């Protein structure tokens, strides 16, 4: 008699959120649960952090596909978090180990701060000993513990403080920064109206990231952070800076203080103390504002939805790849690249920052925090000091740097200009503003200058720190519209370098000028492009200023639309996104709102796709488990198809729904460019603009025109590529123009984000072509639907295929 085949036990992966809550934790849970199910494993949520592991019972629950619907856009953590004293002690961890074995959980993904991850690491180190103890005490049998010899854990850093070493960002820190900036922006008006000073206290425990970034993003006059205490006599330094800003015409004073601020002797500096100094010494009407817990609240920003989703996918992959010898990973991010790092090392490094601060070794603390952190601090100092004679370069090294905005406005153009101007002034360069793009320049008339080219002062640009759009005026016009006149103006105003901030047009403009160098010697100057466009379609970079602002605006729009759809039930919205011929915006927005389908120009739209998606919708509503209440969204890039317009797609869905559900089209249009730039666009604008100025100065100051033209990097793009910020040459056989540009479709030839499209589809449960009948688009029989509990919607054949897209992301 044949022995019955016992199916092997599916791997059970537990996910928990622990420590302080942060925005994006729910995105982690959604992504871990759905990826786990997609990979053919079972997902369990451990409620209330380690307390759930110790108490077990109802606090450890299996999660199905639909249980995490709507999680992406929710703040806080829906599976709860709690400080758990028992877990600090071995007996607590022993009970936790017993519960895990009894519940059959093989692996644990923990999203929390350094405390939670320290606990996790300790748990894993003790695991074999804990099992041994459970057996020796007779609480579990040897047979029971046998399948659980190795505990796999993976950490995800969820914290608003961004205090973990080894990662540029923690899940939640950018949403929190957004809350802070919203509030500081709001204080601006009253501060300026009354010429008041405000001392604003922000969170961050022992880490100054939130305070420093908020200061950069809002142009605060002075900042207090624990890692870099102000030197003795800070009171005088602060008053001097505030006075100099006031003399230049600034009507408001903003000081940001981290809750962990201290002096070099580790004595706490309080907001009240700072208020007193300003009131007493400067007679400034100064108020204190403590932002408190509002900083933890609100909806997760685009970045946190994106990060939590991709890191969740990566955590499941890491668990499945782990062998008994693999050290426990923590999922990190460097610039734009998601990586696996050694959990123990990152925790140790984080602790060493605290130790360095305790030892008053502040230089070491700054270095250990992150290279980027120090860079930000230095650039902040540069932009707040208006008169640094010591920093000036010798005359012969000083440049006349022209700054121009090209193309459509994008969030971050103004802050980038502000930072470039501040840098130039502190080094002795002359910043020159070109107003209204190349047409503005070309309109110049020798007999009657119209003032489109002007030197620019610090006070002109200081208020631009949080302004959206383009204060210089931007324009799609190109140099080729009047090349001789463009060259004439370059010569007339003696430009030594041109700094172009803009999108594909800025790239094109720099290319035209570069190519005109043989004919026009005035063009033999360095040309540097800082990509700024909501479409993020400039060759040489994976990130453009303005794209984060746009995505935040777009997901806010989608959240509101989804709410309206869920109120009216059984409604599908087809939303049209901008992006030109690039599907970046649509795909990224799709990833961060959990869109049902995303239509992009790179793939086009065909009748198969539509009928498959309509069928998918029909099935979804048929096996409705609350689906009628969850508004559904399809995103369609504006150029995805000439025939299947947004309205046509919406009408087709309506027609085919045969009354079972309805659909509407919505076009946010220019609204997507957003209002004020997002904090991320503001701080990156500052960092990149300053890097550009340093690059111009270090590479080209004092060089002849021919030397400049001979250097391939004299026409370059600054960009984020994987884990680095780089400058890439535009010209030459191997330059961006020849090798990486699709000129016809105005986008990079290899779009780094393309592999992520599959992740969007998988996480929304959208069937693939192979899951549907080619004739009618119907889901093939045997394709289990996600709305049926326990069942992933993807075809069995595709279950278990790793989402390699994410592993190779950014490489
Ligand atoms: P965060 O994770 O935000 O840093 P905590 O430091 O409060 O927050 O840690 C959250 C929980 O993690 C604690 O309540 C405790 O259960 C567990 N934990 C923290 N540190 C340790 C440790 N050293 N050993 C064991 N468990 C720990």
PDB file of C-alpha atoms and ligand atoms in Angstrom, residues 18-21 25 49-51 81-89 93 110-120 122-123 158-159 161 163 205 296 351, ligand 1:
ATOM      1  CA  UNK A  18       7.772  46.947  18.682  1.00  0.00           C
ATOM      2  CA  UNK A  19       9.036  49.944  20.629  1.00  0.00           C
ATOM      3  CA  UNK A  20       7.824  53.442  19.768  1.00  0.00           C
ATOM      4  CA  UNK A  21       5.302  53.499  16.924  1.00  0.00           C
ATOM      5  CA  UNK A  25       4.870  50.223  10.336  1.00  0.00           C
ATOM      6  CA  UNK A  49       5.199  43.635  20.335  1.00  0.00           C
ATOM      7  CA  UNK A  50       7.170  41.268  22.557  1.00  0.00           C
ATOM      8  CA  UNK A  51       4.271  41.215  24.974  1.00  0.00           C
ATOM      9  CA  UNK A  81       3.116  47.861  20.182  1.00  0.00           C
ATOM     10  CA  UNK A  82       3.947  47.798  23.865  1.00  0.00           C
ATOM     11  CA  UNK A  83       7.013  48.028  26.015  1.00  0.00           C
ATOM     12  CA  UNK A  84       7.512  44.556  27.499  1.00  0.00           C
ATOM     13  CA  UNK A  85       9.500  44.314  30.702  1.00  0.00           C
ATOM     14  CA  UNK A  86       9.402  40.474  30.780  1.00  0.00           C
ATOM     15  CA  UNK A  87      11.332  40.254  27.538  1.00  0.00           C
ATOM     16  CA  UNK A  88      14.305  42.021  29.096  1.00  0.00           C
ATOM     17  CA  UNK A  89      14.756  38.959  31.343  1.00  0.00           C
ATOM     18  CA  UNK A  93      12.311  35.071  26.601  1.00  0.00           C
ATOM     19  CA  UNK A 110      10.645  42.644  13.844  1.00  0.00           C
ATOM     20  CA  UNK A 111      10.036  46.251  12.979  1.00  0.00           C
ATOM     21  CA  UNK A 112      11.220  48.516  15.761  1.00  0.00           C
ATOM     22  CA  UNK A 113      13.949  50.726  17.101  1.00  0.00           C
ATOM     23  CA  UNK A 114      17.388  49.809  18.364  1.00  0.00           C
ATOM     24  CA  UNK A 115      15.959  48.497  21.654  1.00  0.00           C
ATOM     25  CA  UNK A 116      13.640  46.089  19.897  1.00  0.00           C
ATOM     26  CA  UNK A 117      16.368  44.927  17.557  1.00  0.00           C
ATOM     27  CA  UNK A 118      18.817  44.428  20.448  1.00  0.00           C
ATOM     28  CA  UNK A 119      16.181  42.259  22.104  1.00  0.00           C
ATOM     29  CA  UNK A 120      15.688  40.308  18.891  1.00  0.00           C
ATOM     30  CA  UNK A 122      19.689  38.488  22.051  1.00  0.00           C
ATOM     31  CA  UNK A 123      16.715  36.180  21.561  1.00  0.00           C
ATOM     32  CA  UNK A 158      10.919  51.502  12.431  1.00  0.00           C
ATOM     33  CA  UNK A 159      11.535  54.713  14.339  1.00  0.00           C
ATOM     34  CA  UNK A 161      14.206  59.293  15.334  1.00  0.00           C
ATOM     35  CA  UNK A 163      18.861  56.890  15.188  1.00  0.00           C
ATOM     36  CA  UNK A 205      15.771  61.218  21.965  1.00  0.00           C
ATOM     37  CA  UNK A 296       4.412  60.583  15.582  1.00  0.00           C
ATOM     38  CA  UNK A 351      25.367  51.953  20.815  1.00  0.00           C
TER      39      UNK A 351
HETATM   40  P1  LIG B   1      12.738  50.893  20.559  1.00  0.00           P
HETATM   41  O1  LIG B   1      12.666  49.564  19.880  1.00  0.00           O
HETATM   42  O2  LIG B   1      11.858  51.905  19.912  1.00  0.00           O
HETATM   43  O3  LIG B   1      14.147  51.340  20.780  1.00  0.00           O
HETATM   44  P2  LIG B   1      12.538  50.061  23.376  1.00  0.00           P
HETATM   45  O4  LIG B   1      13.958  50.331  23.668  1.00  0.00           O
HETATM   46  O5  LIG B   1      11.517  50.461  24.372  1.00  0.00           O
HETATM   47  O6  LIG B   1      12.053  50.711  21.998  1.00  0.00           O
HETATM   48  O7  LIG B   1      12.386  48.492  23.119  1.00  0.00           O
HETATM   49  C1  LIG B   1      11.123  47.893  22.857  1.00  0.00           C
HETATM   50  C2  LIG B   1      11.034  46.543  23.545  1.00  0.00           C
HETATM   51  O8  LIG B   1      12.103  45.697  23.078  1.00  0.00           O
HETATM   52  C3  LIG B   1      11.220  46.576  25.051  1.00  0.00           C
HETATM   53  O9  LIG B   1      10.009  46.860  25.725  1.00  0.00           O
HETATM   54  C4  LIG B   1      11.698  45.180  25.351  1.00  0.00           C
HETATM   55  O10 LIG B   1      10.616  44.279  25.402  1.00  0.00           O
HETATM   56  C5  LIG B   1      12.559  44.851  24.131  1.00  0.00           C
HETATM   57  N1  LIG B   1      13.979  45.134  24.421  1.00  0.00           N
HETATM   58  C6  LIG B   1      14.621  46.321  24.309  1.00  0.00           C
HETATM   59  N2  LIG B   1      15.919  46.211  24.678  1.00  0.00           N
HETATM   60  C7  LIG B   1      16.104  44.929  25.031  1.00  0.00           C
HETATM   61  C8  LIG B   1      17.223  44.174  25.518  1.00  0.00           C
HETATM   62  N3  LIG B   1      18.403  44.741  25.694  1.00  0.00           N
HETATM   63  N4  LIG B   1      17.025  42.874  25.768  1.00  0.00           N
HETATM   64  C9  LIG B   1      15.831  42.291  25.588  1.00  0.00           C
HETATM   65  N5  LIG B   1      14.744  42.949  25.142  1.00  0.00           N
HETATM   66  C10 LIG B   1      14.869  44.239  24.870  1.00  0.00           C
END
